[in-house]
Short mmCIF file of C-alpha atoms in Angstrom, two decimals:
data_model
loop_
_atom_site.label_atom_id
_atom_site.label_comp_id
_atom_site.label_asym_id
_atom_site.label_seq_id
_atom_site.Cartn_x
_atom_site.Cartn_y
_atom_site.Cartn_z
CA UNK A 1313 39.91 55.52 -25.12
CA UNK A 1314 41.07 53.17 -22.39
CA UNK A 1315 39.13 51.81 -19.43
CA UNK A 1316 40.88 52.02 -16.06
CA UNK A 1317 39.56 49.67 -13.37
CA UNK A 1318 40.74 51.24 -10.10
CA UNK A 1319 41.18 48.61 -7.37
CA UNK A 1320 41.54 49.93 -3.81
CA UNK A 1321 43.78 48.70 -1.03
CA UNK A 1322 42.78 47.30 2.34
CA UNK A 1323 39.94 48.96 4.22
CA UNK A 1324 39.26 51.73 1.71
CA UNK A 1325 36.56 52.44 -0.84
CA UNK A 1326 35.98 53.91 -4.27
CA UNK A 1327 35.95 57.48 -2.88
CA UNK A 1328 39.75 57.43 -2.71
CA UNK A 1329 39.92 57.20 -6.49
CA UNK A 1330 37.68 60.24 -7.09
CA UNK A 1331 40.34 62.87 -7.91
CA UNK A 1332 42.22 60.46 -10.19
CA UNK A 1333 39.01 59.33 -11.92
CA UNK A 1334 38.20 62.98 -12.61
CA UNK A 1335 41.63 63.47 -14.19
CA UNK A 1336 41.31 60.36 -16.36
CA UNK A 1337 37.81 61.07 -17.60
CA UNK A 1338 38.79 64.67 -18.28
CA UNK A 1339 41.44 63.33 -20.65
CA UNK A 1340 38.93 61.25 -22.57
CA UNK A 1341 39.24 57.88 -20.83
CA UNK A 1342 36.88 55.77 -18.80
CA UNK A 1343 37.51 55.31 -15.06
CA UNK A 1344 35.79 52.65 -12.95
CA UNK A 1345 36.53 53.04 -9.22
CA UNK A 1346 35.76 49.71 -7.54
CA UNK A 1347 34.28 48.94 -4.13
CA UNK A 1348 35.49 45.60 -2.77
CA UNK A 1349 33.59 43.52 -0.18
CA UNK A 1350 36.40 44.18 2.29
CA UNK A 1351 34.14 44.23 5.36
CA UNK A 1352 32.46 40.92 4.50
CA UNK A 1353 33.93 38.01 6.47
CA UNK A 1354 32.45 35.65 3.89
CA UNK A 1355 34.32 37.21 0.96
CA UNK A 1356 37.67 35.90 -0.27
CA UNK A 1357 40.07 37.12 -2.92
CA UNK A 1358 38.07 35.41 -5.65
CA UNK A 1359 35.07 37.50 -4.60
CA UNK A 1360 37.22 40.62 -4.71
CA UNK A 1361 38.21 39.81 -8.29
CA UNK A 1362 34.58 39.13 -9.20
CA UNK A 1363 33.67 42.56 -7.78
CA UNK A 1364 36.14 44.20 -10.17
CA UNK A 1365 34.65 42.34 -13.13
CA UNK A 1366 31.12 43.27 -12.13
CA UNK A 1367 32.06 46.93 -11.65
CA UNK A 1368 33.56 47.15 -15.14
CA UNK A 1369 30.61 45.38 -16.74
CA UNK A 1370 27.95 47.36 -14.92
CA UNK A 1371 29.54 50.77 -15.32
CA UNK A 1372 27.37 53.17 -17.27
CA UNK A 1373 27.55 52.41 -20.96
CA UNK A 1374 29.38 49.10 -20.52
CA UNK A 1375 26.45 47.03 -21.67
CA UNK A 1376 27.43 43.43 -22.19
CA UNK A 1377 31.08 44.12 -22.93
CA UNK A 1378 33.51 41.83 -21.15
CA UNK A 1379 36.48 44.19 -21.19
CA UNK A 1380 37.38 47.80 -21.77
CA UNK A 1381 36.17 49.43 -24.95
CA UNK A 1382 38.13 51.54 -27.36
CA UNK A 1383 41.67 51.09 -28.63
CA UNK A 1384 43.13 51.35 -25.12
CA UNK A 1385 41.43 48.21 -23.80
CA UNK A 1386 41.23 47.48 -20.09
CA UNK A 1387 43.96 48.61 -17.70
CA UNK A 1388 43.69 47.31 -14.13
CA UNK A 1389 45.22 49.68 -11.59
CA UNK A 1390 45.84 48.22 -8.12
CA UNK A 1391 46.75 50.08 -4.95
CA UNK A 1392 48.50 48.48 -1.95
CA UNK A 1393 46.65 45.25 -0.94
CA UNK A 1394 44.82 45.54 -4.27
CA UNK A 1395 47.92 43.82 -5.68
CA UNK A 1396 46.46 40.55 -4.37
CA UNK A 1397 43.24 41.11 -6.37
CA UNK A 1398 44.35 42.61 -9.67
CA UNK A 1399 46.23 39.59 -11.10
CA UNK A 1400 43.15 37.40 -10.53
CA UNK A 1401 41.08 39.71 -12.71
CA UNK A 1402 43.22 38.66 -15.67
CA UNK A 1403 41.73 35.16 -15.45
CA UNK A 1404 38.26 36.64 -15.77
CA UNK A 1405 38.59 39.42 -18.36
CA UNK A 1406 40.79 40.49 -21.24
CA UNK A 1407 43.28 42.84 -19.58
CA UNK A 1408 45.69 44.87 -21.65
CA UNK A 1409 47.93 46.01 -18.80
CA UNK A 1410 48.36 45.88 -15.02
CA UNK A 1411 49.61 48.93 -13.14
CA UNK A 1412 50.62 48.36 -9.52
CA UNK A 1413 50.64 51.52 -7.41
CA UNK A 1414 52.83 51.12 -4.31
CA UNK A 1415 51.30 47.66 -4.18
CA UNK A 1416 51.88 44.28 -2.58
CA UNK A 1417 53.10 41.62 -5.03
CA UNK A 1418 52.09 38.09 -3.94
CA UNK A 1419 53.49 34.71 -4.87
CA UNK A 1420 51.31 31.57 -5.15
CA UNK A 1421 50.10 30.28 -1.80
CA UNK A 1422 51.17 33.36 0.16
CA UNK A 1423 48.68 35.23 2.34
CA UNK A 1424 48.71 38.95 2.99
CA UNK A 1425 50.04 38.31 6.49
CA UNK A 1426 52.73 36.00 5.13
CA UNK A 1427 53.74 38.69 2.65
CA UNK A 1428 54.71 41.12 5.40
CA UNK A 1429 56.85 38.48 7.08
CA UNK A 1430 58.45 37.17 3.89
CA UNK A 1431 59.41 40.62 2.65
CA UNK A 1432 60.86 41.77 5.97
CA UNK A 1433 58.47 44.70 6.08
CA UNK A 1434 58.50 45.17 9.87
CA UNK A 1435 62.22 45.94 9.93
CA UNK A 1436 61.94 48.15 6.86
CA UNK A 1437 59.09 50.14 8.41
CA UNK A 1438 60.93 50.55 11.71
CA UNK A 1439 63.96 51.89 9.85
CA UNK A 1440 61.77 54.28 7.86
CA UNK A 1441 60.03 55.47 11.03
CA UNK A 1442 63.41 56.22 12.55
CA UNK A 1443 64.42 58.26 9.50
CA UNK A 1444 61.13 60.17 9.52
CA UNK A 1445 60.93 60.57 13.29
CA UNK A 1446 57.39 59.19 13.12
CA UNK A 1447 55.51 57.90 16.15
CA UNK A 1448 54.57 54.32 15.13
CA UNK A 1449 51.03 54.98 16.41
CA UNK A 1450 50.55 58.05 14.21
CA UNK A 1451 48.55 56.58 11.32
CA UNK A 1452 47.87 59.98 9.74
CA UNK A 1453 51.60 60.67 9.45
CA UNK A 1454 52.07 57.23 7.90
CA UNK A 1455 49.36 57.36 5.25
CA UNK A 1456 48.35 61.00 4.71
CA UNK A 1457 51.39 63.16 5.53
CA UNK A 1458 51.38 64.74 2.05
CA UNK A 1459 47.58 64.92 1.58
CA UNK A 1460 45.78 68.25 2.17
CA UNK A 1461 44.28 68.23 5.65
CA UNK A 1462 40.66 68.53 4.53
CA UNK A 1463 41.06 65.62 2.12
CA UNK A 1464 42.92 63.54 4.71
CA UNK A 1465 40.08 64.08 7.19
CA UNK A 1466 37.54 63.00 4.59
CA UNK A 1467 39.66 59.96 3.76
CA UNK A 1468 39.59 58.89 7.39
CA UNK A 1469 35.80 59.03 7.29
CA UNK A 1470 35.85 56.70 4.29
CA UNK A 1471 38.00 54.03 5.92
CA UNK A 1472 36.21 50.67 6.17
CA UNK A 1473 36.71 47.59 8.27
CA UNK A 1474 39.04 45.14 6.57
CA UNK A 1475 38.00 41.54 7.16
CA UNK A 1476 40.81 39.12 7.97
CA UNK A 1477 39.33 36.56 5.57
CA UNK A 1478 40.95 37.76 2.37
CA UNK A 1479 44.05 38.89 4.22
CA UNK A 1480 44.70 35.45 5.71
CA UNK A 1481 43.77 33.51 2.56
CA UNK A 1482 46.65 32.03 0.52
CA UNK A 1483 46.85 33.81 -2.81
CA UNK A 1484 45.02 31.50 -5.25
CA UNK A 1485 46.89 32.53 -8.39
CA UNK A 1486 49.05 29.87 -10.01
CA UNK A 1487 51.49 32.39 -11.46
CA UNK A 1488 51.70 36.04 -12.36
CA UNK A 1489 49.51 36.64 -15.42
CA UNK A 1490 51.08 37.06 -18.83
CA UNK A 1491 50.06 40.71 -18.99
CA UNK A 1492 52.33 43.75 -19.33
CA UNK A 1493 52.93 45.00 -15.79
CA UNK A 1494 54.19 48.32 -14.45
CA UNK A 1495 54.97 49.32 -10.88
CA UNK A 1496 54.56 52.94 -9.78
CA UNK A 1497 56.69 53.53 -6.68
CA UNK A 1498 55.90 56.61 -4.58
CA UNK A 1499 58.96 58.64 -3.65
CA UNK A 1500 57.61 59.75 -0.27
CA UNK A 1501 55.73 56.60 0.74
CA UNK A 1502 56.39 55.85 4.40
CA UNK A 1503 54.60 52.50 4.45
CA UNK A 1504 56.29 50.98 1.39
CA UNK A 1505 59.37 53.14 1.05
CA UNK A 1506 61.47 52.98 -2.15
CA UNK A 1507 64.29 51.29 -0.23
CA UNK A 1508 61.85 48.49 0.61
CA UNK A 1509 60.06 48.34 -2.74
CA UNK A 1510 63.12 47.87 -4.94
CA UNK A 1511 64.36 44.55 -3.45
CA UNK A 1512 60.80 43.30 -2.89
CA UNK A 1513 59.90 43.86 -6.52
CA UNK A 1514 63.20 42.52 -7.87
CA UNK A 1515 62.65 39.22 -6.07
CA UNK A 1516 59.05 38.79 -7.21
CA UNK A 1517 58.59 40.36 -10.64
CA UNK A 1518 61.87 40.06 -12.45
CA UNK A 1519 62.17 42.48 -15.30
CA UNK A 1520 59.69 44.97 -13.83
CA UNK A 1521 61.59 48.08 -12.78
CA UNK A 1522 59.76 50.43 -10.40
CA UNK A 1523 58.99 53.87 -11.78
CA UNK A 1524 59.12 56.69 -9.24
CA UNK A 1525 56.21 59.13 -9.02
CA UNK A 1526 55.52 61.92 -6.51
CA UNK A 1527 53.55 61.24 -3.36
CA UNK A 1528 53.13 59.16 -0.25
CA UNK A 1529 51.00 56.04 0.08
CA UNK A 1530 47.92 57.69 -1.48
CA UNK A 1531 49.16 59.50 -4.59
CA UNK A 1532 45.63 59.45 -6.03
CA UNK A 1533 44.76 61.98 -3.30
CA UNK A 1534 47.96 64.01 -3.11
CA UNK A 1535 49.02 64.09 -6.79
CA UNK A 1536 46.08 62.94 -8.96
CA UNK A 1537 47.12 64.85 -12.08
CA UNK A 1538 50.69 63.54 -11.96
CA UNK A 1539 49.42 60.03 -11.34
CA UNK A 1540 47.01 60.27 -14.27
CA UNK A 1541 49.89 61.31 -16.49
CA UNK A 1542 51.92 58.32 -15.32
CA UNK A 1543 49.03 55.96 -16.06
CA UNK A 1544 48.59 57.39 -19.54
CA UNK A 1545 52.26 56.75 -20.19
CA UNK A 1546 51.49 53.02 -20.06
CA UNK A 1547 52.74 51.68 -23.39
CA UNK A 1548 49.43 49.89 -23.96
CA UNK A 1549 47.38 53.06 -23.63
CA UNK A 1550 47.31 55.65 -26.42
CA UNK A 1551 47.18 59.28 -25.29
#
C-alpha cells in the first residue's frame, strides 16, 4: 500500500481530488487530499508545505507516522501551482516519489509570477487560444472543457481566493530534491499545452521526460480512473 498526498493547484481545494482519491483507495492505497491555506495572506510556501505534512500525519490511521505506511511509501502528487509546494515537502518527510501533474516547475529564487514570464507562457497561451478558437475571457473553456458539465459547475463552486503572498514569494528551495520525479502531461490541456510543457520541462528538470495522459488541466475530474492507473505505474509504487 502506498500513501498519495494530493496537493492542489492555485485557488482550489481538496474536493477536486475526490474522484481520484476514490479510485486510489478502491485499489487498496491511501489517498490524502490536502487543503492549502491559499486564501491566507499570512501564509507562504513553507506554510503550504507544512499543511501537506500535517494532512498526511493527521489522516485517519496515520498516528505518529512521519511518512506513508506500507511498502509503497509516500508519493507526493502535485497539480499546477502545487509544483511550488511539493518539492519542499521532501525536506520535511521521507518521500519515495514526486509526481507532477501538468505542474509548474520552479527554480531557486523564482516566484510564481516570475515563472510565467521566464517560461514565455503568455505567448504560448495566446498561440494555443488561437488554435482552439477560445475567447481569452472564457475560463470554463480553459480549465473545464473536457469535464462533465455538472462536475464543472461544482468545481466552480469550490474555487477559492488565491492569496498573492505565496505566488509572489521567491521559491525557497535550494535545489530540486533528490527524489524520483515523474511529470504527467495532459494531452488536451489548454493552459499548459504539450507544446509548452516539453521545452519548459527540458530546461528545468533534465532527464525527466513528460508522460502524456488523457485530459485537460483537471484530469482528476475528467479522467480519474486513467489518472489513477498512471499514478500506480510509478516505479516506486507496487500495484
